[in-house]
Amino acid sequence: MPLDLSLYLVTDPELCARHGLVETVVAAVRGGVTVVQLRDKRASDGEMIDQARRLKAALAGSGVPLIINDRLAVAMESGADGLHMGQDDGDVAAARSALGEEAILGLSVQNHTQLAHIDPVALDYLGFGPVFATSTKRDHATPLGFDGLAALVAASPLPAVAIGGLKAEHARQVWGAGAKGPAVVSAICGQPDPEAAARAFFDD
Ligand code: TZP
Ligand code: MG
């Protein structure tokens, strides 16, 4: 199935605890989320494999892929659809050969220097950010703004999502900058109604 990056949900263990991880993700998918990334910096691999298996079961039949943040072993053992790597999360080509051709493989890119060094053959998509400063990720890079985002997208050989401080009212500017879609944590996770929060990205 072609990868639809229109609205990319990244989970956060604390924020998703409000309604429960699986409940939050299922509601967000009802609201229009097209990709789910399981991100938990503190869980053990075993805990994350368990979470990923529960999410995979909940997403069955939805066509929405499940991508694992950072951890190749979890992606491989859990039956997830792919892996999202940061700049310090190891070798992209090695991850591609371990995961196989069918897996979805993404990489976070913060600037043009990093973009110049990507391996476009091994990767499926990029995540550009942060667009804005955000408290959801500690020690994030300098914010790009929409002009910085547009410049990265213009130079990118791969489709990209934009991340960092994005709310529903920014969706048009994200698409306008040429990104395939916004990637969000707090605009959906932890909201009173995650389904409505996701749907709001598609409202005018
Ligand atoms: N990478 C860059 S910013 C960010 C990540 C994982 C966090 C985005 O969270 P939010 O709540 O959508 O600003
Ligand atoms: Mg990472």
mmCIF file of C-alpha atoms and ligand atoms in Angstrom:
data_model
loop_
_atom_site.group_PDB
_atom_site.id
_atom_site.type_symbol
_atom_site.label_atom_id
_atom_site.label_comp_id
_atom_site.label_asym_id
_atom_site.label_seq_id
_atom_site.Cartn_x
_atom_site.Cartn_y
_atom_site.Cartn_z
ATOM 1 C CA MET A 1 0.000 0.000 0.000
ATOM 2 C CA PRO A 2 1.399 3.462 -0.792
ATOM 3 C CA LEU A 3 2.493 5.390 2.284
ATOM 4 C CA ASP A 4 -0.040 8.094 3.209
ATOM 5 C CA LEU A 5 1.674 10.732 5.358
ATOM 6 C CA SER A 6 -1.323 13.108 5.552
ATOM 7 C CA LEU A 7 -1.546 13.041 9.368
ATOM 8 C CA TYR A 8 1.152 11.295 11.376
ATOM 9 C CA LEU A 9 0.536 10.599 15.065
ATOM 10 C CA VAL A 10 3.496 10.158 17.422
ATOM 11 C CA THR A 11 2.519 8.702 20.790
ATOM 12 C CA ASP A 12 3.718 9.897 24.176
ATOM 13 C CA PRO A 13 3.300 7.633 27.202
ATOM 14 C CA GLU A 14 2.248 10.358 29.641
ATOM 15 C CA LEU A 15 -0.087 12.227 27.319
ATOM 16 C CA CYS A 16 -1.686 9.047 25.933
ATOM 17 C CA ALA A 17 -2.305 7.803 29.490
ATOM 18 C CA ARG A 18 -5.273 10.161 29.732
ATOM 19 C CA HIS A 19 -7.453 7.825 27.626
ATOM 20 C CA GLY A 20 -5.075 4.850 27.352
ATOM 21 C CA LEU A 21 -2.560 4.219 24.568
ATOM 22 C CA VAL A 22 -4.692 1.903 22.435
ATOM 23 C CA GLU A 23 -7.874 3.940 22.990
ATOM 24 C CA THR A 24 -6.096 7.169 22.013
ATOM 25 C CA VAL A 25 -4.663 5.647 18.844
ATOM 26 C CA VAL A 26 -7.928 4.022 17.770
ATOM 27 C CA ALA A 27 -9.810 7.294 18.294
ATOM 28 C CA ALA A 28 -7.161 9.267 16.421
ATOM 29 C CA VAL A 29 -7.368 6.858 13.476
ATOM 30 C CA ARG A 30 -11.150 7.286 13.427
ATOM 31 C CA GLY A 31 -10.442 11.012 13.210
ATOM 32 C CA GLY A 32 -8.188 10.590 10.174
ATOM 33 C CA VAL A 33 -4.653 9.777 11.364
ATOM 34 C CA THR A 34 -2.865 7.885 8.565
ATOM 35 C CA VAL A 35 0.350 6.739 10.296
ATOM 36 C CA VAL A 36 1.061 5.875 13.936
ATOM 37 C CA GLN A 37 4.512 5.984 15.509
ATOM 38 C CA LEU A 38 5.015 4.345 18.904
ATOM 39 C CA ARG A 39 7.483 6.526 20.815
ATOM 40 C CA ASP A 40 8.462 5.769 24.409
ATOM 41 C CA LYS A 41 11.937 6.712 25.503
ATOM 42 C CA ARG A 42 11.644 5.047 28.909
ATOM 43 C CA ALA A 43 9.901 1.701 28.344
ATOM 44 C CA SER A 44 11.964 -1.474 28.195
ATOM 45 C CA ASP A 45 12.167 -3.268 24.849
ATOM 46 C CA GLY A 46 9.849 -5.937 26.246
ATOM 47 C CA GLU A 47 7.248 -3.383 27.307
ATOM 48 C CA MET A 48 7.463 -1.685 23.951
ATOM 49 C CA ILE A 49 7.071 -4.960 22.052
ATOM 50 C CA ASP A 50 3.953 -5.644 24.105
ATOM 51 C CA GLN A 51 2.545 -2.166 23.376
ATOM 52 C CA ALA A 52 3.362 -2.516 19.686
ATOM 53 C CA ARG A 53 1.595 -5.880 19.464
ATOM 54 C CA ARG A 54 -1.510 -4.424 21.121
ATOM 55 C CA LEU A 55 -1.461 -1.458 18.742
ATOM 56 C CA LYS A 56 -0.965 -3.707 15.707
ATOM 57 C CA ALA A 57 -3.996 -5.745 16.745
ATOM 58 C CA ALA A 58 -6.059 -2.595 17.234
ATOM 59 C CA LEU A 59 -4.993 -1.206 13.840
ATOM 60 C CA ALA A 60 -5.713 -4.441 11.942
ATOM 61 C CA GLY A 61 -7.804 -3.751 8.876
ATOM 62 C CA SER A 62 -7.400 0.034 9.130
ATOM 63 C CA GLY A 63 -4.592 0.275 6.571
ATOM 64 C CA VAL A 64 -2.735 2.524 9.027
ATOM 65 C CA PRO A 65 0.877 1.407 9.510
ATOM 66 C CA LEU A 66 2.597 1.199 12.897
ATOM 67 C CA ILE A 67 6.126 2.551 13.060
ATOM 68 C CA ILE A 68 8.510 2.148 16.012
ATOM 69 C CA ASN A 69 10.647 5.038 17.227
ATOM 70 C CA ASP A 70 14.381 4.356 17.601
ATOM 71 C CA ARG A 71 14.459 0.645 18.342
ATOM 72 C CA LEU A 72 15.236 -1.737 15.518
ATOM 73 C CA ALA A 73 14.910 -4.834 17.709
ATOM 74 C CA VAL A 74 11.401 -3.789 18.794
ATOM 75 C CA ALA A 75 10.388 -3.077 15.215
ATOM 76 C CA MET A 76 11.623 -6.495 14.142
ATOM 77 C CA GLU A 77 10.153 -8.530 16.986
ATOM 78 C CA SER A 78 6.789 -6.845 17.334
ATOM 79 C CA GLY A 79 5.517 -7.247 13.784
ATOM 80 C CA ALA A 80 5.363 -3.465 13.342
ATOM 81 C CA ASP A 81 5.399 -2.013 9.835
ATOM 82 C CA GLY A 82 8.502 0.093 10.169
ATOM 83 C CA LEU A 83 11.070 2.085 12.102
ATOM 84 C CA HIS A 84 11.692 5.803 12.601
ATOM 85 C CA MET A 85 15.310 6.714 13.288
ATOM 86 C CA GLY A 86 16.916 9.862 14.637
ATOM 87 C CA GLN A 87 20.308 11.155 13.586
ATOM 88 C CA ASP A 88 21.926 9.222 16.453
ATOM 89 C CA ASP A 89 19.967 5.993 16.178
ATOM 90 C CA GLY A 90 22.421 3.988 14.112
ATOM 91 C CA ASP A 91 23.055 3.159 10.497
ATOM 92 C CA VAL A 92 20.124 3.571 8.107
ATOM 93 C CA ALA A 93 21.456 1.116 5.516
ATOM 94 C CA ALA A 94 21.987 -1.523 8.202
ATOM 95 C CA ALA A 95 18.443 -0.974 9.489
ATOM 96 C CA ARG A 96 17.087 -1.350 5.945
ATOM 97 C CA SER A 97 18.898 -4.623 5.405
ATOM 98 C CA ALA A 98 17.724 -5.946 8.774
ATOM 99 C CA LEU A 99 14.099 -4.886 8.217
ATOM 100 C CA GLY A 100 13.794 -5.908 4.575
ATOM 101 C CA GLU A 101 12.442 -4.061 1.570
ATOM 102 C CA GLU A 102 8.793 -4.051 2.657
ATOM 103 C CA ALA A 103 9.318 -2.161 5.925
ATOM 104 C CA ILE A 104 8.753 1.588 6.186
ATOM 105 C CA LEU A 105 11.912 3.413 7.213
ATOM 106 C CA GLY A 106 11.961 7.091 8.221
ATOM 107 C CA LEU A 107 14.632 9.481 9.459
ATOM 108 C CA SER A 108 14.507 12.767 11.395
ATOM 109 C CA VAL A 109 16.333 15.647 9.710
ATOM 110 C CA GLN A 110 16.859 19.047 11.314
ATOM 111 C CA ASN A 111 18.957 20.929 8.747
ATOM 112 C CA HIS A 112 20.434 20.966 5.248
ATOM 113 C CA THR A 113 23.721 19.390 6.300
ATOM 114 C CA GLN A 114 21.890 16.344 7.593
ATOM 115 C CA LEU A 115 19.714 16.294 4.489
ATOM 116 C CA ALA A 116 22.803 16.241 2.273
ATOM 117 C CA HIS A 117 23.957 13.061 4.022
ATOM 118 C CA ILE A 118 20.799 10.962 3.915
ATOM 119 C CA ASP A 119 20.624 7.641 2.126
ATOM 120 C CA PRO A 120 17.569 8.164 -0.120
ATOM 121 C CA VAL A 121 17.628 4.606 -1.424
ATOM 122 C CA ALA A 122 17.344 3.058 2.042
ATOM 123 C CA LEU A 123 14.700 5.500 3.325
ATOM 124 C CA ASP A 124 10.995 5.966 2.585
ATOM 125 C CA TYR A 125 10.335 9.330 4.191
ATOM 126 C CA LEU A 126 11.883 12.098 6.277
ATOM 127 C CA GLY A 127 10.655 13.994 9.340
ATOM 128 C CA PHE A 128 11.608 17.684 9.301
ATOM 129 C CA GLY A 129 11.569 19.646 12.507
ATOM 130 C CA PRO A 130 11.031 21.136 14.850
ATOM 131 C CA VAL A 131 8.895 23.667 13.012
ATOM 132 C CA PHE A 132 8.229 25.394 16.340
ATOM 133 C CA ALA A 133 9.761 25.048 19.780
ATOM 134 C CA THR A 134 7.973 22.352 21.774
ATOM 135 C CA SER A 135 8.109 21.017 25.299
ATOM 136 C CA THR A 136 7.281 17.488 24.096
ATOM 137 C CA LYS A 137 10.871 16.802 22.975
ATOM 138 C CA ARG A 138 13.775 17.707 25.216
ATOM 139 C CA ASP A 139 16.857 19.394 23.690
ATOM 140 C CA HIS A 140 15.332 19.798 20.263
ATOM 141 C CA ALA A 141 17.197 21.625 17.490
ATOM 142 C CA THR A 142 16.609 25.238 16.459
ATOM 143 C CA PRO A 143 13.049 25.693 15.129
ATOM 144 C CA LEU A 144 12.748 25.877 11.320
ATOM 145 C CA GLY A 145 9.604 27.943 10.947
ATOM 146 C CA PHE A 146 7.562 27.425 7.793
ATOM 147 C CA ASP A 147 10.164 29.082 5.552
ATOM 148 C CA GLY A 148 12.882 26.765 6.853
ATOM 149 C CA LEU A 149 10.537 23.817 6.406
ATOM 150 C CA ALA A 150 9.747 24.810 2.815
ATOM 151 C CA ALA A 151 13.462 25.117 2.015
ATOM 152 C CA LEU A 152 14.163 21.622 3.348
ATOM 153 C CA VAL A 153 11.182 20.159 1.482
ATOM 154 C CA ALA A 154 12.341 21.813 -1.746
ATOM 155 C CA ALA A 155 15.764 20.199 -1.363
ATOM 156 C CA SER A 156 14.420 16.787 -0.316
ATOM 157 C CA PRO A 157 14.461 13.757 -2.606
ATOM 158 C CA LEU A 158 11.934 12.027 -0.333
ATOM 159 C CA PRO A 159 8.432 12.810 0.950
ATOM 160 C CA ALA A 160 8.423 14.434 4.359
ATOM 161 C CA VAL A 161 6.308 15.110 7.402
ATOM 162 C CA ALA A 162 6.797 18.217 9.541
ATOM 163 C CA ILE A 163 6.952 18.027 13.343
ATOM 164 C CA GLY A 164 7.218 20.255 16.366
ATOM 165 C CA GLY A 165 4.552 22.387 18.012
ATOM 166 C CA LEU A 166 2.044 21.848 15.223
ATOM 167 C CA LYS A 167 -1.667 22.319 15.864
ATOM 168 C CA ALA A 168 -4.690 21.818 13.618
ATOM 169 C CA GLU A 169 -4.623 25.454 12.533
ATOM 170 C CA HIS A 170 -1.145 24.906 11.019
ATOM 171 C CA ALA A 171 -2.181 22.092 8.682
ATOM 172 C CA ARG A 172 -2.619 24.331 5.665
ATOM 173 C CA GLN A 173 0.808 25.920 6.133
ATOM 174 C CA VAL A 174 2.406 22.487 6.493
ATOM 175 C CA TRP A 175 0.869 21.286 3.245
ATOM 176 C CA GLY A 176 1.597 24.700 1.703
ATOM 177 C CA ALA A 177 5.290 24.271 2.536
ATOM 178 C CA GLY A 178 5.224 21.069 0.489
ATOM 179 C CA ALA A 179 5.308 18.568 3.343
ATOM 180 C CA LYS A 180 2.951 15.616 2.996
ATOM 181 C CA GLY A 181 1.510 16.268 6.423
ATOM 182 C CA PRO A 182 1.925 17.290 10.039
ATOM 183 C CA ALA A 183 3.347 14.875 12.618
ATOM 184 C CA VAL A 184 1.948 15.626 16.048
ATOM 185 C CA VAL A 185 2.049 14.480 19.628
ATOM 186 C CA SER A 186 0.305 16.890 21.988
ATOM 187 C CA ALA A 187 -2.247 18.231 19.496
ATOM 188 C CA ILE A 188 -3.885 14.759 19.633
ATOM 189 C CA CYS A 189 -2.477 12.758 22.581
ATOM 190 C CA GLY A 190 -3.878 13.990 25.868
ATOM 191 C CA GLN A 191 -6.605 16.058 24.248
ATOM 192 C CA PRO A 192 -10.093 15.667 25.716
ATOM 193 C CA ASP A 193 -11.324 14.090 22.451
ATOM 194 C CA PRO A 194 -8.461 12.647 20.359
ATOM 195 C CA GLU A 195 -10.816 11.736 17.498
ATOM 196 C CA ALA A 196 -12.099 15.307 17.190
ATOM 197 C CA ALA A 197 -8.558 16.616 17.643
ATOM 198 C CA ALA A 198 -7.386 14.546 14.671
ATOM 199 C CA ARG A 199 -10.400 15.487 12.556
ATOM 200 C CA ALA A 200 -9.699 19.183 13.173
ATOM 201 C CA PHE A 201 -6.540 18.905 11.021
ATOM 202 C CA PHE A 202 -8.746 18.307 7.992
ATOM 203 C CA ASP A 203 -11.209 21.110 8.756
ATOM 204 C CA ASP A 204 -10.844 24.416 6.997
HETATM 205 N N1 TZP B 1 10.656 15.574 17.194
HETATM 206 C C1 TZP B 1 10.810 16.867 16.918
HETATM 207 S S1 TZP B 1 9.698 17.815 17.776
HETATM 208 C C2 TZP B 1 8.998 16.442 18.496
HETATM 209 C C3 TZP B 1 9.658 15.301 18.070
HETATM 210 C C4 TZP B 1 9.360 13.930 18.480
HETATM 211 C C5 TZP B 1 7.864 16.502 19.450
HETATM 212 C C6 TZP B 1 6.631 17.068 18.828
HETATM 213 O O1 TZP B 1 5.615 17.106 19.791
HETATM 214 P P1 TZP B 1 4.413 18.148 19.709
HETATM 215 O O2 TZP B 1 3.662 17.910 21.002
HETATM 216 O O3 TZP B 1 3.595 17.771 18.507
HETATM 217 O O4 TZP B 1 5.030 19.512 19.641
HETATM 218 MG MG MG B 2 15.461 8.712 18.015
#
